[in-house]
Short mmCIF file of C-alpha atoms in Angstrom, two decimals:
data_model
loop_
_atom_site.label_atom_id
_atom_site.label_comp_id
_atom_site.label_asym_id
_atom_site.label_seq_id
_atom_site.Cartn_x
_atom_site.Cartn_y
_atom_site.Cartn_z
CA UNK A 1 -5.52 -34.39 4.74
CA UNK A 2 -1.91 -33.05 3.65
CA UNK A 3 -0.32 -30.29 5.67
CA UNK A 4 2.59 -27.83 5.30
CA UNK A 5 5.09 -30.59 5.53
CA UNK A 6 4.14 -32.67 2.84
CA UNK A 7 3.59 -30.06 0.61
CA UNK A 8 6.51 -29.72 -1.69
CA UNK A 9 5.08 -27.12 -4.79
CA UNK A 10 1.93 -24.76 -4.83
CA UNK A 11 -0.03 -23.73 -8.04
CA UNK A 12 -0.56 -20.67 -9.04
CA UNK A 13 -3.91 -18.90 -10.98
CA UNK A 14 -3.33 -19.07 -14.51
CA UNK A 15 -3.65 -15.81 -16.81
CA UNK A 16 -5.38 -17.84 -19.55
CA UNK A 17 -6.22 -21.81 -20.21
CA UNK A 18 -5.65 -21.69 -23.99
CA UNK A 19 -2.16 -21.66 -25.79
CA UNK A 20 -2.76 -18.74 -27.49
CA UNK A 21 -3.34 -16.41 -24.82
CA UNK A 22 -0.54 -17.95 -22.56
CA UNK A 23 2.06 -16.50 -25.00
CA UNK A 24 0.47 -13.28 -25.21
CA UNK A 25 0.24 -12.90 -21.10
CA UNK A 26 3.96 -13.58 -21.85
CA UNK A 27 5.12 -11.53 -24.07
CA UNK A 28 2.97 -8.42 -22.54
CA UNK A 29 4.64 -9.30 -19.02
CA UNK A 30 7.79 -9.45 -20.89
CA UNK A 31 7.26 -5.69 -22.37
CA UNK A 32 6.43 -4.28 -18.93
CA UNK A 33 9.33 -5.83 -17.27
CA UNK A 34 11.56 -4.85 -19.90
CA UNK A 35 10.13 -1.84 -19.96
CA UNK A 36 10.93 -1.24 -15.96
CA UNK A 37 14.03 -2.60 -15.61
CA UNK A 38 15.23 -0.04 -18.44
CA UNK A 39 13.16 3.01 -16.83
CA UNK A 40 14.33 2.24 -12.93
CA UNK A 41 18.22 1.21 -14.66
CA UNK A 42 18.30 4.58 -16.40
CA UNK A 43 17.32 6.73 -13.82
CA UNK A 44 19.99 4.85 -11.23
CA UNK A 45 22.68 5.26 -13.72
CA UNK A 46 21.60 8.70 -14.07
CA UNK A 47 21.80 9.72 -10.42
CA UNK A 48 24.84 7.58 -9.82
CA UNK A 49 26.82 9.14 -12.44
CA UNK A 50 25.49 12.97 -12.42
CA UNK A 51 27.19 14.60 -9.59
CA UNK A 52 24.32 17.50 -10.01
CA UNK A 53 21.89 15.11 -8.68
CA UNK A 54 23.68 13.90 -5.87
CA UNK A 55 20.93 15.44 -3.37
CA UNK A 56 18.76 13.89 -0.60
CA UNK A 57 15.51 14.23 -3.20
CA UNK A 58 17.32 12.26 -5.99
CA UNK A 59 19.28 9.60 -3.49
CA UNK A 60 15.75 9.14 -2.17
CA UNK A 61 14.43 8.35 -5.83
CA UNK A 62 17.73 5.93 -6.19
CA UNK A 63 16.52 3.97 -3.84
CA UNK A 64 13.04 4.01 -5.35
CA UNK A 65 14.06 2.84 -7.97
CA UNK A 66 15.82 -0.12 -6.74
CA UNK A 67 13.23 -1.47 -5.01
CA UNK A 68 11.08 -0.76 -7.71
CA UNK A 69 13.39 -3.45 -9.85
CA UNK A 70 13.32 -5.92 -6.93
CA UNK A 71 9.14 -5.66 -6.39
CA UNK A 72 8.13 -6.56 -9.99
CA UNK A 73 11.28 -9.21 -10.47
CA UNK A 74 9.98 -11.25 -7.56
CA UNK A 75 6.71 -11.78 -9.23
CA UNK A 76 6.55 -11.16 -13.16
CA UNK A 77 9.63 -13.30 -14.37
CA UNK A 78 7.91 -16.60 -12.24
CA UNK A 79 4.58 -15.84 -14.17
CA UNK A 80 6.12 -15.34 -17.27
CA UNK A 81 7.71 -18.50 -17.19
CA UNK A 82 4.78 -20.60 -15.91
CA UNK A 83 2.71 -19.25 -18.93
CA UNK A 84 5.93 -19.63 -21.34
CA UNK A 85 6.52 -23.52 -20.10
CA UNK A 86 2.28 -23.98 -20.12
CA UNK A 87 2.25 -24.86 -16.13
CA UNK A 88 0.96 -23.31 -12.50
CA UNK A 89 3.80 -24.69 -10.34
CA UNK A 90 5.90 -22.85 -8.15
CA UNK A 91 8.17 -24.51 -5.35
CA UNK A 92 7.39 -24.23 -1.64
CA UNK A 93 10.67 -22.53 -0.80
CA UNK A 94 10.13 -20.33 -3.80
CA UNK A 95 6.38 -19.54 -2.64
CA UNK A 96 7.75 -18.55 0.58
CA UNK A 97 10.47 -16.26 -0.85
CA UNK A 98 8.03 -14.65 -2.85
CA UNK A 99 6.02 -13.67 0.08
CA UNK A 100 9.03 -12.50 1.87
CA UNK A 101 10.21 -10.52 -0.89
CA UNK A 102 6.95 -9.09 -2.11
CA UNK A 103 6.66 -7.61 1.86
CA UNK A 104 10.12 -6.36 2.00
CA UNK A 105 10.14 -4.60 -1.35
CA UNK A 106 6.75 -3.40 -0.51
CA UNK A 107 7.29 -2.25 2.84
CA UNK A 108 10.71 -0.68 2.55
CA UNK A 109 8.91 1.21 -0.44
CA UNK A 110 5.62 2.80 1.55
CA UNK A 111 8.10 3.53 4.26
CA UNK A 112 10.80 5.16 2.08
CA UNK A 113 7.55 7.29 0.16
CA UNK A 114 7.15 8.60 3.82
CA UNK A 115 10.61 9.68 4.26
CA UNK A 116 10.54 11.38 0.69
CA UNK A 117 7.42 13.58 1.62
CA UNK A 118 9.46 14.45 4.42
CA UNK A 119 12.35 15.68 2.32
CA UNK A 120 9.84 17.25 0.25
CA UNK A 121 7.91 19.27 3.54
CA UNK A 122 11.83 20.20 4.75
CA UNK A 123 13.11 21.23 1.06
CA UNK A 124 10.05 23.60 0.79
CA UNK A 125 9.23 24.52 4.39
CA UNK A 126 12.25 24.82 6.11
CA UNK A 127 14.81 25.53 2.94
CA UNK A 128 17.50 27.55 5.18
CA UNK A 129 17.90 24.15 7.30
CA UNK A 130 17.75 22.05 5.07
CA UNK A 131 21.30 20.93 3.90
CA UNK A 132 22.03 20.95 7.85
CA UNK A 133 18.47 18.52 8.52
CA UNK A 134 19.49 16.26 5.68
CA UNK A 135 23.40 15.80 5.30
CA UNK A 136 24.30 12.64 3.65
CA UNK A 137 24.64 10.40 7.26
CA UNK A 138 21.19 11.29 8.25
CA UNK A 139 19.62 10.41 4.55
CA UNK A 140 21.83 6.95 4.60
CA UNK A 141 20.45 6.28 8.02
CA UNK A 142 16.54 7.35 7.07
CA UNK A 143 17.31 5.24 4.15
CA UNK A 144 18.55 2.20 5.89
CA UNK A 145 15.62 2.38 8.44
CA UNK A 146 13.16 2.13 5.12
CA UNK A 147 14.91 -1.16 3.98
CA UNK A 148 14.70 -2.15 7.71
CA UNK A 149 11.15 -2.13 8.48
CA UNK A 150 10.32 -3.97 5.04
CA UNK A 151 12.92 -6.58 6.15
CA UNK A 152 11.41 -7.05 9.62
CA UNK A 153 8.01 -6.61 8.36
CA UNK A 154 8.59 -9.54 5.95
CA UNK A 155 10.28 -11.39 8.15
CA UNK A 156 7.63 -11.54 11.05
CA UNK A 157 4.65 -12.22 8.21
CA UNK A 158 6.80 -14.78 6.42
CA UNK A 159 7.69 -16.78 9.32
CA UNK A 160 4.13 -16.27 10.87
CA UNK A 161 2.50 -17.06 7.65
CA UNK A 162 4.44 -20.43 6.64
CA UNK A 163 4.62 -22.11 10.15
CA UNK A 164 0.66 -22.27 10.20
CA UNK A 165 -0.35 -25.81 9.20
CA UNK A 166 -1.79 -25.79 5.51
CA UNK A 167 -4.52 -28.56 4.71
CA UNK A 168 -7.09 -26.81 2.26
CA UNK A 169 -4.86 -27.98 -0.75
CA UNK A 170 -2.00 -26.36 -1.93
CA UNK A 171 -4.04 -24.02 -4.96
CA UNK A 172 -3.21 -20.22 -4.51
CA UNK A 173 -5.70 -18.38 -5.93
CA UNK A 174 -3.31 -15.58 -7.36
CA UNK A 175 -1.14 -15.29 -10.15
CA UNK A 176 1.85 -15.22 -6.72
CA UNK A 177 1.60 -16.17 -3.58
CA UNK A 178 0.71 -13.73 -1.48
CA UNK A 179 -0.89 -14.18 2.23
CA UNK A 180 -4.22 -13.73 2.19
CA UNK A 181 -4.09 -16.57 -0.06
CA UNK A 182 -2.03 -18.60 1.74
CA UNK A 183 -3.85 -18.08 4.92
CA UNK A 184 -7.05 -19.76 3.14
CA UNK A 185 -5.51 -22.99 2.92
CA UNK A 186 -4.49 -23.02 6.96
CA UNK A 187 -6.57 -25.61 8.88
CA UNK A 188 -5.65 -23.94 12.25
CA UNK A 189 -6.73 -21.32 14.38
CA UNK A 190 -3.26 -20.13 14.48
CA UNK A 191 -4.43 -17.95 11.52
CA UNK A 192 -5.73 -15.29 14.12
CA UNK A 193 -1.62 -14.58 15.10
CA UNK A 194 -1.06 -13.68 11.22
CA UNK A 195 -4.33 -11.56 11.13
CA UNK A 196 -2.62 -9.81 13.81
CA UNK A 197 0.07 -9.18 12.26
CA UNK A 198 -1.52 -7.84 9.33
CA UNK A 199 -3.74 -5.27 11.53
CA UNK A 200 -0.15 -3.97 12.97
CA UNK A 201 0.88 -3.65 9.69
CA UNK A 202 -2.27 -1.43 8.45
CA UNK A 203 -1.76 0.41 11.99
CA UNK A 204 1.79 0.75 10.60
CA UNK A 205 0.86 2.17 7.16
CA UNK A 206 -2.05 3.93 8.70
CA UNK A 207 0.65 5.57 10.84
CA UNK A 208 2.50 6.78 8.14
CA UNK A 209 -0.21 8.13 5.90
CA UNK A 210 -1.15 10.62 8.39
CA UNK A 211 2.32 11.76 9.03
CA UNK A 212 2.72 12.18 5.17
CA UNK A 213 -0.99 13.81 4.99
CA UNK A 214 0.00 16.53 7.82
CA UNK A 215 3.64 16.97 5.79
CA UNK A 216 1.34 18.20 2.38
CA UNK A 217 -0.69 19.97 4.60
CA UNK A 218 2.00 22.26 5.51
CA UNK A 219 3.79 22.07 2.09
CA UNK A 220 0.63 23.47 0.51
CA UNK A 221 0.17 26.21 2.68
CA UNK A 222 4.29 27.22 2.25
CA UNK A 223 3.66 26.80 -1.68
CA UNK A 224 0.38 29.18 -1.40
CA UNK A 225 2.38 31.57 0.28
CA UNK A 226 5.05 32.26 -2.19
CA UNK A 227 4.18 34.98 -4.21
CA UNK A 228 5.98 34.52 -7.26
CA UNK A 229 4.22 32.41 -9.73
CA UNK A 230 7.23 30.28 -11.15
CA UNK A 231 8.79 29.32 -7.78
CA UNK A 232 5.00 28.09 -6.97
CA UNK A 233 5.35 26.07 -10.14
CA UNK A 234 8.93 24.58 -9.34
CA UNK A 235 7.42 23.78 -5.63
CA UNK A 236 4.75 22.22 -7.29
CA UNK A 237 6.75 20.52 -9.77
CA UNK A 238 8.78 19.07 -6.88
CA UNK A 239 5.41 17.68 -4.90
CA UNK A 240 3.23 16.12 -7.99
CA UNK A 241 5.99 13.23 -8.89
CA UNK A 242 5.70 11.96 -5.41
CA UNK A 243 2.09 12.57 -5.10
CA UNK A 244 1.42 10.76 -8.12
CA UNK A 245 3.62 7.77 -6.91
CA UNK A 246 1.95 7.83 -3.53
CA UNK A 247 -1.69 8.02 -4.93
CA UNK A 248 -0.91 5.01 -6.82
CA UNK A 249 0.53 3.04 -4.52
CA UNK A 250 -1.72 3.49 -1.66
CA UNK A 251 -5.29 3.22 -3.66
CA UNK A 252 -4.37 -0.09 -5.72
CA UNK A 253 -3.40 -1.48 -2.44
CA UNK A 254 -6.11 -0.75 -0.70
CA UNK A 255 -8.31 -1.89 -3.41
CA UNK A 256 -6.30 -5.00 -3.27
CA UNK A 257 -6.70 -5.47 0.70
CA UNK A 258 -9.46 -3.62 1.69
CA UNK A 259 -12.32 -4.04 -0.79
CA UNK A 260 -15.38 -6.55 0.84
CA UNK A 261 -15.43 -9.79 0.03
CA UNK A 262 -18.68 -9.34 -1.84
CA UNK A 263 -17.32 -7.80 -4.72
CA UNK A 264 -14.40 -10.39 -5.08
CA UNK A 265 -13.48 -12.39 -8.31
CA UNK A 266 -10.83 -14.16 -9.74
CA UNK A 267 -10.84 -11.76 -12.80
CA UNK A 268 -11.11 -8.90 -10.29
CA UNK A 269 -8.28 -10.12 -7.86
CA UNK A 270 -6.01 -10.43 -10.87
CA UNK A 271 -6.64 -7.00 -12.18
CA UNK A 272 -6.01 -5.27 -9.18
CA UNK A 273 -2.98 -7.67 -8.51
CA UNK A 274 -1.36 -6.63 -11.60
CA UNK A 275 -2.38 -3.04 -10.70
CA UNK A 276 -0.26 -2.98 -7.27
CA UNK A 277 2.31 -5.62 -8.13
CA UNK A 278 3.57 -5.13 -11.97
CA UNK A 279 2.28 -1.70 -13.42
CA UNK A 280 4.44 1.05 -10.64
CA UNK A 281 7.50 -0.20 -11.09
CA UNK A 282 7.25 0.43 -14.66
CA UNK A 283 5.38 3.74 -14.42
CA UNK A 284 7.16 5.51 -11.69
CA UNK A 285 10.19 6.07 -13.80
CA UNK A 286 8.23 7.93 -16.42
CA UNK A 287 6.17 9.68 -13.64
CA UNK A 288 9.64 11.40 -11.96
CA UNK A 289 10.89 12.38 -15.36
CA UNK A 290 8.09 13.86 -16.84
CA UNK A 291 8.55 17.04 -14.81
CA UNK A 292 11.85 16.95 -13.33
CA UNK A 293 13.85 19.07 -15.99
CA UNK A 294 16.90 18.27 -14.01
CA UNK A 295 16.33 14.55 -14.05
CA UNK A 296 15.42 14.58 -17.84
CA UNK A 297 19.25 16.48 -18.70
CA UNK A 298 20.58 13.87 -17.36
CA UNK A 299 19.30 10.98 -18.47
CA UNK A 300 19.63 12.68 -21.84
CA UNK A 301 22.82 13.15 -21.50
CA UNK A 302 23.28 9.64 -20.38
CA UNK A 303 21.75 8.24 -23.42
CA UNK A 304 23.65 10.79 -25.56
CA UNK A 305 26.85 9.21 -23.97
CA UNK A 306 25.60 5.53 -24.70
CA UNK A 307 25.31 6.95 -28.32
CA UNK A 308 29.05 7.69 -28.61
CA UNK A 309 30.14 4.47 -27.31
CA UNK A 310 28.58 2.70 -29.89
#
């Protein structure tokens, strides 16, 4: 019987046995990655550098899109080396910084999606007040409570999660360690205090979904209620990036934590894994720029400038 002590690597579920397939997991993982780090780099450089988007909406998405970079590089670069070098192993410290990493980058995300629908509900319900609601100390400070409660979030459930004896082996059934998986290999009761954990964390999220529910409640009604039909379009235009992003990242989580255990499979828990984990961060770029003309000048213009420096 080994425990958490003597357990110096874990290994992680394998994409694909044979040779072959290994490289294309790769090279696929590789394209997506790529694919987000230039997406989520474009738009920060784009926001950084444009002082016409230096508003609460767009530092908001800046932020996004930062932890957008961090989520998928604290998963996808370990998997595409483990397929690249043909093995499953991943060290114990690194299995543990994945977990705490994964929760902070996850966390400070869902909670900074609540404080951009309620930028969104003040921008479009309370426009008069808004520069005075949201001046730049009060968005760094809404901001910094976002990373916060991802950090202390991750710390409580990393902690919690890797002082539990482990004893059922040390093979995480999951392209990354996450804690669910983890958890299955404890041989103590001590379990129950990270199940706890987890239930304040999905009172947490639960928490903030209602807040952001009520916010589009009273969005919608302010939109209905404007009678022209192109400022109902640009208040709509404003809402549907967010909602999109939102929609996305609640359901695949809660397909990913919530289904019941009698529709579970490997092939199924990878899906959805790759679902929550990989494919937002490289879709949420082209989500906020597909109808944000302002955003989509300037990133022109940024590329336009890259252009003359070559």
């Amino acid at each position: 019987m080994s425990n958490s002590s003597s357990i110096t690597e874990f290994l992680l579920l394998a994409f694909a046995e044979t040779r072959e397939l290994q490289l294309l997991h790769f090279w696929l993982f590789l394209a997506i990655y790529l694919a987000a780090l230039l997406g989520n780099g474009l738009i920060i450089t784009a926001i950084a550098t444009d002082y016409h988007l230096h508003t609460p909406m767009y530092f908001f998405l800046l932020n996004l899109s930062v932890l957008d970079i961090g989520s998928i590089s604290t998963t996808v670069p370990q998997s595409m080396a483990n397929s690249l070098w043909d093995t499953k192993a991943i060290s114990y410290s690194g299995c543990a910084s994945q977990v705490f990493f994964l929760f902070f980058f996850f966390g400070a995300e869902y909670s900074l999606l609540t404080v951009m629908a309620y930028d969104r509900y003040l921008a479009i319900c309370k426009p008069l007040h808004y520069g005075t609601l949201l001046d730049t100390r009060t968005c760094a400070n809404m901001a910094a409570a976002a990373w916060g409660s991802g950090f202390l979030h991750a710390l409580l459930h990393t902690t919690s999660t890797f002082s539990l004896p482990l004893c059922q082996g040390n093979s995480v059934e999951q392209f990354f360690c996450e804690i669910p998986q983890i958890l299955k290999l404890s041989c103590s009761d001590d379990y129950l205090r990270e199940s706890g954990l987890l239930v304040f964390s999905l009172v947490f999220a639960f928490g903030c979904f209602i807040f952001i529910v009520a916010s589009y409640v009273q969005i919608f009604r302010a939109v209905l209620r404007i009678p022209s039909e192109q400022g109902r379009h640009k208040a709509f235009s404003m809402c549907l990036p967010h909602l999109a992003v939102l929609s996305m990242f609640i359901h695949s989580c809660m397909v990913a934590y919530l289904k019941p255990p009698s529709i579970s499979s490997t092939a199924l828990d990878l899906v959805v894994a790759v679902l929550y984990s990989v494919v937002p961060a490289a879709v949420n770029p082209l989500i906020y720029s597909m109808r944000n003309q302002e955003l989509k000048d300037a990133l022109r213009k940024l590329i336009q400038w890259f252009h003359l420096q070559q």
